XYZ file of C-alpha atoms in Angstrom:
729
model
C 16.204 -35.311 -8.319
C 14.200 -32.425 -6.827
C 15.180 -30.721 -3.673
C 14.275 -27.674 -1.388
C 18.352 -27.034 -1.556
C 19.898 -25.841 -4.690
C 22.690 -28.011 -5.828
C 26.184 -25.881 -6.327
C 29.358 -25.956 -5.568
C 30.726 -26.993 -1.920
C 33.674 -26.173 -0.370
C 35.356 -28.971 0.466
C 37.072 -31.878 -2.041
C 35.624 -35.219 -2.579
C 37.506 -38.138 -4.229
C 36.906 -39.267 -7.639
C 32.997 -39.940 -7.582
C 33.402 -43.780 -8.567
C 35.690 -44.698 -5.815
C 33.486 -42.473 -3.078
C 31.808 -44.253 -0.151
C 28.817 -42.669 1.403
C 26.675 -43.582 4.516
C 23.032 -42.171 4.946
C 22.088 -41.177 8.574
C 20.256 -43.883 10.098
C 17.390 -41.330 11.572
C 16.268 -40.623 7.817
C 12.710 -41.234 6.406
C 11.977 -42.458 2.989
C 8.161 -42.705 2.221
C 7.074 -43.146 -1.373
C 4.955 -40.702 -2.936
C 3.130 -40.038 -6.264
C 3.543 -36.693 -7.975
C 1.950 -35.956 -11.134
C 1.692 -39.827 -11.867
C 5.191 -40.594 -11.425
C 6.554 -42.263 -8.390
C 8.874 -40.527 -6.097
C 10.182 -40.640 -2.525
C 9.850 -38.047 0.209
C 12.948 -37.658 2.374
C 12.335 -36.555 5.805
C 15.373 -35.134 7.912
C 13.917 -35.751 11.408
C 16.593 -33.879 13.269
C 16.065 -30.792 11.325
C 12.322 -30.762 10.334
C 13.603 -30.630 6.641
C 11.849 -32.512 3.890
C 12.910 -33.150 0.312
C 11.687 -34.684 -2.496
C 13.482 -36.958 -5.061
C 12.683 -39.490 -7.707
C 12.539 -42.891 -8.323
C 16.019 -43.445 -9.608
C 17.836 -41.107 -7.168
C 16.085 -43.332 -4.292
C 17.556 -46.472 -5.677
C 20.902 -45.211 -5.684
C 21.027 -43.511 -2.459
C 19.373 -46.382 -0.949
C 22.532 -48.387 -1.864
C 25.022 -45.855 0.239
C 25.617 -48.071 3.312
C 29.261 -47.032 4.167
C 30.441 -50.019 2.305
C 29.380 -49.821 -1.280
C 31.234 -47.612 -3.771
C 29.200 -44.957 -5.902
C 30.591 -46.413 -9.026
C 29.596 -49.970 -7.663
C 25.890 -48.483 -6.552
C 25.548 -47.175 -10.222
C 26.602 -50.317 -12.119
C 23.880 -51.952 -9.849
C 21.336 -49.391 -10.776
C 21.868 -49.969 -14.458
C 21.220 -53.695 -14.039
C 18.100 -53.254 -12.371
C 14.662 -53.870 -14.582
C 13.492 -50.559 -15.908
C 15.352 -47.331 -17.375
C 17.215 -46.146 -13.803
C 20.587 -45.215 -15.549
C 22.167 -41.885 -14.025
C 25.117 -40.293 -15.651
C 28.060 -39.410 -13.660
C 27.235 -36.080 -13.697
C 23.935 -36.505 -12.114
C 25.579 -38.928 -9.590
C 27.954 -36.421 -8.490
C 25.152 -33.758 -8.028
C 23.392 -36.167 -5.447
C 26.741 -36.974 -3.764
C 27.316 -33.089 -3.261
C 23.659 -32.515 -2.075
C 23.830 -35.503 0.344
C 27.222 -34.447 2.241
C 26.020 -30.658 1.905
C 22.679 -31.438 3.578
C 24.599 -33.693 6.057
C 22.205 -36.249 5.320
C 25.304 -38.526 4.164
C 28.963 -38.494 5.122
C 32.106 -39.497 3.754
C 35.215 -40.416 5.678
C 36.623 -37.181 5.390
C 33.265 -35.382 5.884
C 32.530 -37.393 9.073
C 35.502 -36.438 11.144
C 34.418 -34.037 14.065
C 36.114 -30.833 12.788
C 34.417 -31.003 9.687
C 31.356 -31.525 11.220
C 31.800 -28.774 13.568
C 32.756 -26.412 10.725
C 29.614 -27.063 8.512
C 27.361 -26.592 11.698
C 29.281 -23.458 12.581
C 28.762 -21.887 9.019
C 25.261 -23.346 8.546
C 24.533 -21.459 11.922
C 26.090 -18.172 10.914
C 24.177 -18.408 7.428
C 20.770 -18.467 9.424
C 21.693 -15.945 11.705
C 22.606 -13.539 9.083
C 19.668 -13.881 7.345
C 17.584 -13.655 10.599
C 18.845 -10.414 11.532
C 18.018 -8.257 8.281
C 16.747 -5.226 10.021
C 13.740 -5.254 7.534
C 12.686 -8.767 7.909
C 13.528 -10.783 10.706
C 12.197 -14.034 11.913
C 11.497 -14.708 15.801
C 10.404 -18.061 17.023
C 7.943 -17.555 20.057
C 6.345 -20.759 20.939
C 6.256 -24.642 20.526
C 2.471 -25.055 20.489
C 2.043 -28.670 19.163
C 0.291 -29.988 22.413
C -2.106 -26.810 22.818
C -2.881 -27.409 19.116
C -3.389 -30.731 19.494
C -5.929 -30.045 22.295
C -7.905 -27.405 20.464
C -8.062 -29.297 17.128
C -10.957 -31.499 18.153
C -13.163 -28.460 18.969
C -12.657 -26.825 15.639
C -12.408 -29.462 12.972
C -15.967 -29.152 12.166
C -15.132 -25.643 10.914
C -13.059 -27.187 8.448
C -15.156 -29.650 6.941
C -16.705 -29.854 3.874
C -20.138 -28.927 4.796
C -18.685 -26.128 6.746
C -16.640 -25.284 3.495
C -20.111 -24.979 1.836
C -21.607 -22.744 4.194
C -18.751 -20.614 3.932
C -18.987 -20.401 0.491
C -22.763 -19.275 0.529
C -21.880 -16.795 3.261
C -19.029 -15.182 0.847
C -21.427 -15.098 -1.887
C -23.941 -12.968 -0.013
C -21.173 -10.773 1.411
C -19.712 -10.223 -2.486
C -23.445 -9.441 -3.435
C -23.941 -6.829 -0.534
C -20.518 -5.144 -1.265
C -21.172 -4.912 -5.001
C -24.641 -3.637 -4.328
C -23.300 -0.914 -2.172
C -19.967 -0.139 -4.173
C -20.067 3.603 -4.488
C -20.290 3.701 -0.363
C -17.332 1.073 -0.216
C -15.008 2.943 -2.394
C -15.287 6.349 -0.758
C -15.091 4.464 2.499
C -11.905 2.973 1.418
C -10.082 6.753 0.855
C -10.242 7.111 4.643
C -9.061 3.883 5.520
C -5.283 5.262 6.618
C -6.801 7.808 8.911
C -4.737 8.002 11.909
C -7.825 7.582 14.850
C -8.196 4.042 12.937
C -4.434 3.284 13.181
C -4.904 1.558 16.589
C -7.776 -0.488 15.977
C -6.337 -1.848 12.494
C -3.292 -2.587 14.447
C -5.072 -4.716 16.679
C -7.423 -6.191 14.013
C -4.440 -7.106 12.217
C -2.684 -8.950 15.346
C -5.885 -11.003 15.681
C -6.407 -11.595 11.712
C -2.914 -13.125 11.688
C -3.417 -15.135 14.787
C -6.498 -16.784 13.652
C -4.841 -17.365 10.178
C -2.071 -19.190 11.548
C -4.104 -21.262 13.833
C -6.367 -22.627 11.067
C -2.992 -23.797 9.403
C -2.145 -25.533 12.599
C -5.498 -27.221 13.080
C -5.974 -28.401 9.806
C -2.178 -29.913 9.817
C -2.844 -31.397 13.266
C -6.306 -32.860 12.323
C -4.309 -34.724 9.249
C -1.858 -35.838 11.941
C 1.008 -33.564 11.063
C 2.823 -31.887 14.065
C 3.464 -27.925 14.788
C 6.821 -27.835 16.093
C 7.407 -24.040 16.019
C 5.320 -20.580 15.809
C 6.471 -17.231 15.873
C 6.497 -13.494 13.770
C 8.215 -12.231 11.138
C 8.884 -8.854 11.360
C 8.590 -6.726 8.472
C 9.651 -3.337 8.824
C 8.814 -3.997 12.739
C 5.337 -5.145 11.910
C 4.558 -8.599 12.808
C 3.602 -11.542 10.351
C 2.581 -14.539 12.165
C 3.774 -18.164 11.046
C 3.773 -21.614 12.051
C 6.120 -24.149 10.745
C 3.995 -27.066 8.723
C 6.926 -28.798 7.523
C 5.369 -32.158 8.792
C 2.356 -31.570 6.126
C 4.957 -33.061 3.679
C 4.248 -36.118 4.995
C 0.756 -36.431 3.822
C 0.310 -38.797 1.056
C -2.541 -36.783 -0.329
C -1.546 -33.711 -2.118
C -5.163 -32.387 -1.398
C -4.489 -32.734 2.270
C -1.185 -30.661 1.805
C -3.627 -28.082 -0.423
C -6.190 -27.882 2.358
C -3.497 -27.025 4.780
C -2.155 -24.584 2.990
C -5.389 -23.123 2.044
C -6.948 -23.144 6.019
C -5.445 -19.407 7.004
C -7.218 -17.774 3.904
C -10.508 -19.904 4.510
C -10.667 -18.393 8.225
C -9.805 -15.188 6.967
C -12.436 -14.899 4.250
C -14.669 -16.229 6.497
C -13.998 -13.253 8.941
C -14.046 -10.636 5.743
C -17.348 -12.122 4.612
C -19.158 -11.438 7.916
C -17.672 -8.243 8.515
C -19.006 -6.944 5.072
C -22.426 -8.333 5.655
C -22.072 -6.256 9.148
C -20.946 -3.307 7.318
C -23.464 -3.251 4.788
C -26.239 -3.342 7.567
C -24.817 -0.550 9.676
C -24.507 3.318 9.414
C -21.494 5.080 9.884
C -19.564 5.030 13.185
C -17.360 2.658 15.019
C -18.737 -0.871 14.181
C -18.902 0.413 10.717
C -15.428 1.338 10.451
C -13.962 -1.906 11.814
C -15.966 -3.842 9.631
C -14.399 -1.950 6.934
C -11.076 -2.553 8.029
C -11.608 -6.501 8.189
C -13.194 -6.640 4.707
C -9.567 -4.926 3.727
C -7.238 -6.608 5.723
C -8.920 -10.384 5.645
C -10.165 -10.061 2.497
C -8.298 -7.891 -0.041
C -4.875 -8.128 1.729
C -5.464 -11.923 2.016
C -6.061 -12.387 -1.491
C -3.149 -9.872 -2.611
C -0.446 -11.302 -0.686
C -1.290 -14.887 0.755
C -2.717 -15.801 -2.346
C -0.012 -14.615 -4.461
C 2.101 -17.542 -5.972
C 5.222 -15.583 -6.475
C 5.432 -15.204 -2.911
C 6.420 -18.039 -0.780
C 3.245 -17.794 1.114
C 0.054 -20.198 1.021
C -0.662 -19.427 -2.724
C 2.833 -20.800 -3.700
C 2.111 -24.114 -2.002
C -1.094 -24.879 -3.299
C 0.071 -23.837 -6.818
C 3.205 -26.379 -6.463
C 1.155 -29.127 -5.261
C -1.436 -28.822 -7.536
C 0.585 -28.859 -10.683
C 2.901 -31.569 -8.889
C 6.233 -29.689 -8.889
C 6.933 -29.549 -5.143
C 10.321 -27.633 -5.450
C 9.012 -25.160 -7.963
C 10.597 -22.172 -6.346
C 14.464 -23.863 -5.939
C 13.803 -25.047 -9.427
C 13.108 -21.951 -11.004
C 15.829 -20.114 -9.024
C 18.433 -22.934 -10.135
C 17.292 -21.869 -13.963
C 18.144 -18.434 -13.054
C 21.487 -19.505 -11.897
C 22.104 -21.551 -15.110
C 21.090 -18.562 -16.842
C 23.559 -16.302 -15.027
C 26.401 -18.813 -15.358
C 25.970 -19.340 -18.982
C 25.412 -15.990 -20.431
C 27.071 -13.521 -17.931
C 29.826 -15.667 -16.814
C 30.431 -17.871 -20.201
C 30.477 -21.394 -18.665
C 29.541 -24.158 -20.730
C 26.992 -25.596 -18.364
C 23.732 -27.747 -19.311
C 20.299 -26.486 -18.650
C 18.720 -28.056 -15.449
C 15.415 -27.790 -17.349
C 13.961 -29.291 -20.308
C 11.681 -28.238 -23.199
C 8.346 -29.823 -21.629
C 5.679 -27.964 -20.611
C 6.474 -28.285 -16.848
C 9.891 -27.224 -17.381
C 8.670 -24.359 -19.468
C 6.314 -23.256 -16.670
C 8.932 -23.380 -14.127
C 11.356 -21.214 -16.358
C 8.814 -18.583 -16.531
C 7.834 -19.062 -12.862
C 11.665 -18.656 -12.025
C 11.831 -15.195 -13.608
C 8.744 -13.620 -12.714
C 9.036 -14.834 -8.795
C 12.619 -13.120 -8.981
C 11.242 -10.082 -10.466
C 8.314 -10.001 -7.814
C 11.413 -10.745 -5.271
C 13.256 -7.683 -6.491
C 10.021 -5.474 -6.311
C 9.309 -6.193 -2.946
C 12.711 -5.722 -1.713
C 13.215 -2.513 -3.405
C 9.772 -1.467 -1.826
C 10.805 -2.441 1.681
C 14.293 -0.340 1.476
C 12.085 2.760 0.228
C 9.318 2.303 2.891
C 11.921 1.823 5.634
C 14.131 4.865 4.561
C 10.906 7.204 4.585
C 9.421 5.791 7.589
C 11.962 5.923 10.114
C 13.686 9.123 8.701
C 17.461 8.895 9.647
C 17.502 5.636 11.496
C 15.147 4.144 8.333
C 18.295 5.184 6.193
C 20.369 3.076 8.119
C 18.069 0.049 8.222
C 17.493 0.131 4.352
C 21.574 0.454 3.965
C 21.850 -2.497 6.295
C 19.391 -4.727 4.640
C 21.020 -3.798 1.083
C 24.210 -4.980 2.370
C 22.868 -8.070 3.282
C 20.311 -8.707 0.221
C 22.832 -7.512 -2.199
C 26.365 -7.073 -0.733
C 26.520 -10.801 0.324
C 25.572 -12.076 -2.777
C 28.246 -9.990 -4.538
C 30.768 -11.398 -2.156
C 29.660 -15.018 -3.106
C 29.792 -14.093 -6.519
C 33.105 -12.685 -6.459
C 34.187 -15.708 -4.820
C 32.903 -17.981 -7.554
C 34.532 -15.966 -10.179
C 37.724 -15.972 -8.609
C 37.592 -19.766 -7.894
C 40.967 -21.554 -9.218
C 39.729 -23.785 -11.751
C 41.453 -22.554 -14.815
C 38.145 -20.764 -15.841
C 38.667 -17.399 -13.424
C 40.046 -15.164 -16.215
C 37.551 -15.954 -18.714
C 34.692 -15.480 -15.898
C 36.208 -11.931 -14.685
C 36.812 -10.488 -18.281
C 33.133 -11.937 -19.411
C 31.645 -10.483 -16.175
C 33.587 -7.071 -16.433
C 32.426 -6.820 -19.939
C 28.674 -7.540 -19.298
C 28.618 -5.109 -16.460
C 30.261 -2.382 -18.536
C 27.977 -2.801 -21.315
C 24.871 -2.899 -18.463
C 26.074 0.029 -17.198
C 26.300 1.778 -20.713
C 22.781 0.823 -21.671
C 21.527 1.994 -18.513
C 23.084 5.062 -18.640
C 21.390 5.519 -22.246
C 18.155 4.459 -21.204
C 18.222 6.820 -18.448
C 19.340 9.717 -20.213
C 17.713 9.123 -23.615
C 14.110 7.368 -22.701
C 11.509 10.148 -21.429
C 9.264 9.513 -18.470
C 5.748 8.765 -19.876
C 4.323 9.948 -16.391
C 3.156 13.200 -15.495
C 2.794 15.471 -12.715
C -0.711 15.714 -11.557
C -3.334 17.220 -9.059
C -6.859 16.799 -7.865
C -9.051 19.859 -9.119
C -12.572 21.163 -8.596
C -14.641 23.791 -10.753
C -15.574 27.070 -8.959
C -16.831 30.205 -9.483
C -14.389 33.129 -10.133
C -15.150 35.761 -9.028
C -17.787 34.849 -6.280
C -19.899 37.667 -4.957
C -20.981 37.083 -1.718
C -24.200 37.729 0.187
C -23.305 39.088 3.780
C -25.220 40.472 6.567
C -24.227 44.313 6.950
C -26.594 44.532 9.718
C -26.898 41.980 12.452
C -30.770 40.336 12.857
C -32.855 37.490 12.492
C -33.496 35.529 9.303
C -37.318 36.302 8.780
C -37.923 35.479 4.922
C -35.799 33.953 2.411
C -36.955 34.874 -1.129
C -34.647 32.470 -3.012
C -33.096 28.925 -3.103
C -29.758 27.727 -3.468
C -29.146 26.954 -7.131
C -31.671 29.710 -8.344
C -30.653 32.471 -11.011
C -31.326 36.069 -9.850
C -30.547 39.614 -11.120
C -28.372 42.102 -9.466
C -30.423 43.818 -6.638
C -32.829 41.261 -6.396
C -33.822 40.710 -2.935
C -32.424 37.576 -1.209
C -33.870 37.464 2.278
C -35.030 39.742 5.116
C -33.542 40.301 8.091
C -35.448 41.815 11.582
C -33.500 43.772 14.049
C -36.452 45.552 16.464
C -33.603 46.955 18.273
C -32.319 48.910 14.995
C -35.770 49.645 14.031
C -36.487 51.116 17.808
C -33.289 53.215 17.188
C -34.193 54.615 14.175
C -37.626 55.775 15.606
C -35.972 57.333 18.747
C -33.964 59.191 16.343
C -36.718 60.285 13.969
C -38.615 61.253 17.671
C -35.576 63.115 18.816
C -35.418 65.262 15.453
C -38.650 66.065 15.468
C -38.564 67.407 19.285
C -35.075 69.367 18.123
C -36.810 70.830 15.134
C -39.501 72.375 17.650
C -36.914 73.674 20.226
C -34.905 75.365 17.704
C -38.160 77.160 16.371
C -38.733 78.586 19.828
C -35.276 79.525 20.195
C -35.448 81.604 16.888
C -38.581 83.149 18.002
C -37.272 84.199 21.256
C -34.327 85.493 19.624
C -32.098 83.501 21.515
C -29.188 83.065 19.062
C -26.824 81.370 21.169
C -29.222 78.410 21.834
C -30.607 78.554 18.675
C -27.232 77.604 17.128
C -26.021 74.784 19.596
C -29.862 73.081 18.458
C -29.253 73.481 15.070
C -25.714 71.502 15.865
C -27.672 69.184 17.823
C -29.999 68.495 14.922
C -27.389 68.045 12.390
C -25.903 65.469 14.408
C -29.127 63.776 14.965
C -29.947 63.742 11.201
C -26.501 62.115 10.280
C -27.288 59.529 12.915
C -30.663 58.975 11.774
C -29.036 58.742 7.936
C -26.658 55.942 8.998
C -29.127 53.967 11.110
C -31.905 54.208 8.195
C -29.195 52.651 6.002
C -28.576 49.861 8.182
C -32.244 49.437 8.523
C -32.646 49.365 5.010
C -29.534 46.852 4.638
C -31.546 44.653 6.760
C -33.017 44.000 3.019
C -30.254 41.633 1.502
C -29.698 41.801 -2.309
C -27.880 39.988 -4.749
C -24.615 41.995 -5.421
C -24.544 40.786 -9.069
C -26.438 38.716 -11.553
C -25.738 35.029 -11.393
C -26.571 31.384 -9.425
C -27.176 31.240 -5.900
C -24.570 29.141 -4.051
C -25.204 28.532 -0.498
C -25.324 25.382 1.511
C -28.582 24.514 3.740
C -29.941 27.927 3.008
C -33.320 26.934 4.434
C -31.886 25.726 7.720
C -30.842 29.560 8.536
C -34.510 30.685 8.447
C -35.219 32.390 11.833
C -31.503 31.971 12.894
C -29.655 35.325 14.157
C -26.788 35.935 11.852
C -23.799 38.603 12.889
C -22.872 41.591 11.064
C -20.758 40.319 8.465
C -21.982 36.755 8.118
C -22.206 34.975 4.877
C -25.509 33.979 3.935
C -24.819 32.971 0.257
C -22.768 33.969 -2.904
C -23.590 34.522 -6.266
C -21.612 32.856 -9.258
C -21.637 33.901 -12.481
C -21.935 30.803 -15.108
C -19.819 32.551 -17.630
C -16.745 32.809 -15.197
C -15.490 29.662 -13.649
C -11.974 28.238 -12.363
C -10.204 25.183 -11.303
C -8.729 25.357 -8.229
C -6.136 22.616 -7.484
C -4.681 20.601 -4.623
C -0.906 20.313 -4.727
C 1.231 18.344 -2.459
C 4.215 19.342 -0.987
C 6.569 17.138 -3.236
C 4.726 18.745 -6.388
C 4.989 22.246 -5.340
C 8.289 23.221 -7.092
C 7.054 21.685 -10.397
C 4.001 23.575 -10.381
C 5.657 26.868 -9.592
C 7.583 26.556 -12.011
C 4.854 25.688 -14.479
C 2.828 29.243 -13.656
C 1.801 30.965 -17.164
C 2.245 27.581 -18.627
C -0.494 25.124 -20.662
C -1.669 22.602 -18.233
C -3.831 19.370 -19.555
C -7.531 19.108 -17.775
C -9.733 16.183 -17.817
C -12.989 16.843 -15.464
C -15.312 14.161 -14.907
C -17.802 13.279 -17.488
C -15.274 13.100 -20.023
C -14.443 16.902 -20.756
C -10.759 17.112 -21.799
C -9.070 20.592 -22.670
C -6.106 22.588 -21.924
C -5.748 25.996 -20.119
C -3.184 28.230 -18.049
C -1.830 27.747 -14.716
C -2.745 30.991 -13.151
C -0.761 30.955 -9.764
C -0.351 29.154 -6.818
C -0.487 30.272 -3.299
C 2.826 30.103 -1.227
C 1.253 28.896 1.890
C -0.073 25.563 2.699
C -3.293 24.652 4.089
C -5.361 21.695 5.621
C -8.645 22.936 4.175
C -9.195 21.611 0.709
C -10.768 23.864 -1.901
C -14.166 22.409 -1.541
C -15.785 20.206 1.000
C -16.569 17.698 -1.803
C -12.741 16.784 -2.161
C -12.404 15.254 1.627
C -12.054 11.579 1.304
C -14.725 11.335 3.595
C -17.382 12.993 1.353
C -16.252 11.133 -1.571
C -13.479 12.949 -2.665
C -9.907 11.977 -3.699
C -8.063 13.646 -0.925
C -7.378 11.765 2.432
C -8.862 13.519 5.355
C -10.180 12.990 9.002
C -12.866 14.329 11.291
C -12.456 17.253 13.454
C -14.746 19.457 15.632
C -15.414 22.888 15.139
C -15.265 25.914 17.628
C -18.960 25.633 17.461
C -19.080 21.855 17.816
C -20.024 21.044 14.611
C -18.220 18.345 12.763
C -16.226 19.405 9.982
C -13.190 17.875 8.065
C -9.512 18.825 7.327
C -6.720 16.977 5.075
C -4.237 14.580 6.340
C -1.187 16.697 4.952
C -1.272 20.234 4.023
C -2.037 21.463 0.190
C -1.005 24.216 -1.910
C -4.080 25.732 -3.916
C -3.283 26.798 -7.561
C -5.826 28.371 -9.813
C -6.159 27.102 -13.398
C -8.331 29.699 -15.428
C -11.198 28.495 -17.699
C -12.540 29.818 -21.072
C -16.062 31.403 -21.098
C -17.065 29.122 -23.796
C -15.961 26.165 -21.317
C -17.208 27.466 -18.132
C -20.793 27.593 -19.342
C -20.663 23.743 -19.788
C -19.136 22.930 -16.341
C -20.900 22.694 -13.272
C -19.491 24.131 -9.874
C -18.196 21.038 -8.052
C -17.050 19.113 -10.558
C -13.835 17.257 -9.815
C -11.001 16.364 -12.516
C -7.249 16.150 -12.801
C -4.834 18.624 -14.036
C -1.416 17.518 -15.474
C 1.721 18.458 -17.520
C 4.816 17.316 -18.079
C 4.429 13.718 -19.906
C 7.330 12.957 -21.786
C 9.252 16.272 -21.067
C 11.841 14.647 -18.692
C 14.174 11.818 -19.089
C 13.994 8.801 -16.482
C 17.195 9.982 -15.305
C 16.024 13.519 -14.450
C 12.991 11.808 -12.698
C 15.163 9.553 -10.418
C 17.430 12.613 -9.657
C 14.538 14.674 -8.690
C 12.774 12.091 -6.388
C 16.239 11.668 -4.728
C 16.526 15.099 -4.181
C 13.173 15.545 -2.657
C 13.752 12.721 -0.132
C 17.810 13.068 0.653
C 18.013 16.253 1.995
C 14.967 16.111 4.688
C 15.507 12.230 5.603
C 19.153 11.311 4.895
C 21.539 14.489 5.395
C 19.467 16.183 8.797
C 18.578 13.152 10.452
C 21.863 11.705 9.951
C 23.270 14.680 11.571
C 21.002 14.608 14.220
C 21.999 10.727 15.095
C 25.620 11.698 14.969
C 24.779 14.543 17.678
């Protein structure tokens, strides 16, 4: 028998199976189906909108439960029917337990009012407990069946074969556009999390999820199904829409069920394709940004999550129906329960799966889905603890109690169940737990972490000699261009300052007049006036010397030999520059360094490593080692070089800001510390300024335990202790 409900122990006793009398509920519906070429039956619980798939033998046995026939008599009748329909007693027992626990059949004991009330209360309590997980809550919002029935005729063509062919063509065109502009696409992806885009991303997300679920609902209704419920699943308080499509299990054709499951992704891929075509046809701006966001959310996110068969989303139902294993997930989890009972608790139980290709795949799927579920749960807990600070820690603790604490309590109850095996199970579980703890301790302490501490870097000149205007003036002549090699003292530019030249000429005239006056006073033997005029002359000569120096400095010369480095040097021709303004810089090709951008969490590790050797990989395949010279103690939102901003194709997330002059500039989203790595002269000659690279160290130098401890130490003081104190106050 196959069922979406795992078959396990129940907390009420039933009499000997052969003497048991069961009666099915009268409102159950049984519909014949074919799965993987085998006849089976679909059981529909109309009252609860639940569906189960059972085999032909199970159906023939269940159909005899009329409230008068015992299970033993039913099994005898089943064995007498033509064909191989015999079931062993353990299988019949499991079927009876499942029927009673699912409340699709009752015994004289289980049908009394108190028993049914207690079962209902337990079921509601479990449902509420799961629904109020703070990291993942299900919130029903509407019952849209009537509305969906009205709009389905309007949109049915969109889900026809002809529309699908058109959609496939549009998707191919969109993929061609993106591949053809892959460099721009990759550069744009680095700025997707800029805060200024968050509002529009949120709005796009809500619209996409609404359209996605509407696609499911319309196709389901198109084939005769009903949509009884719609709502939102809040994951970290972010809404994920859902619709109840359980009625699609009634569809005889698995292709109709697959079409229903694919409808949401189909609609989103349509939207992503149109957005890709618009993105490729527009320049940078609002429309281009929105189109890119739609590509990422409707295309990439849909393929990574909705199409992922390890999660019980669209991809899972497509896979299970395509393989003809309708209860793939539950069968895989039952196999994991068997592994736990067999190898951890030491129980002598039989595997629910055989060694057929179908069951081997189910085993592998069960293990993979369980591992993926753990990864998602751990990721959600970490994200909650970091996103919401102190409150996030409390949410994470509550989620851990629900995801881990509740199953542990159930496990403890099962282990201590009084059936004569409780001592064996307890000792076995204690031994396995102790051995697991010892192995974990050995791994954490003895296995070295293969990861490295790394940071992005860029090649820069060191030292960089700047060409500055020591006198203000207009740039009248430029004698070099960026990238040109120059010699020390070579003329770079000529400034013009007519006022400065006029002041020089006035001083020259004043000096000539003072010389004449001094001669007149000397000839007249007016020594007192003569001495005063000579003082005035010396003062004028000093001013002239200073002014002449300023005029001479209007000719800007290279302070050292090297290569001219200047952005848009030609645009400065004819502009007015203030005293001290930088026009260009001169870099020595034989003297370069790496400037690295260090994040806050990595700061301590890098400062501890000052003076030590680090590994360097520069774009172009250059790999070498050098010394970490220094790390500035102050963080800044300015990147070591503009090419490192994500908006300009670099690796660091950035955003656009307006400078004081009104020009557009960029800054990092989070402050970074700047470190310096020296480069040997032989290597400097082969590297270009602006080449980006990565600096790393620490590979296989820390144990796994040390890495985890350091990560916790970086997170807990700021996110737990201080925030919990604030919450307490």
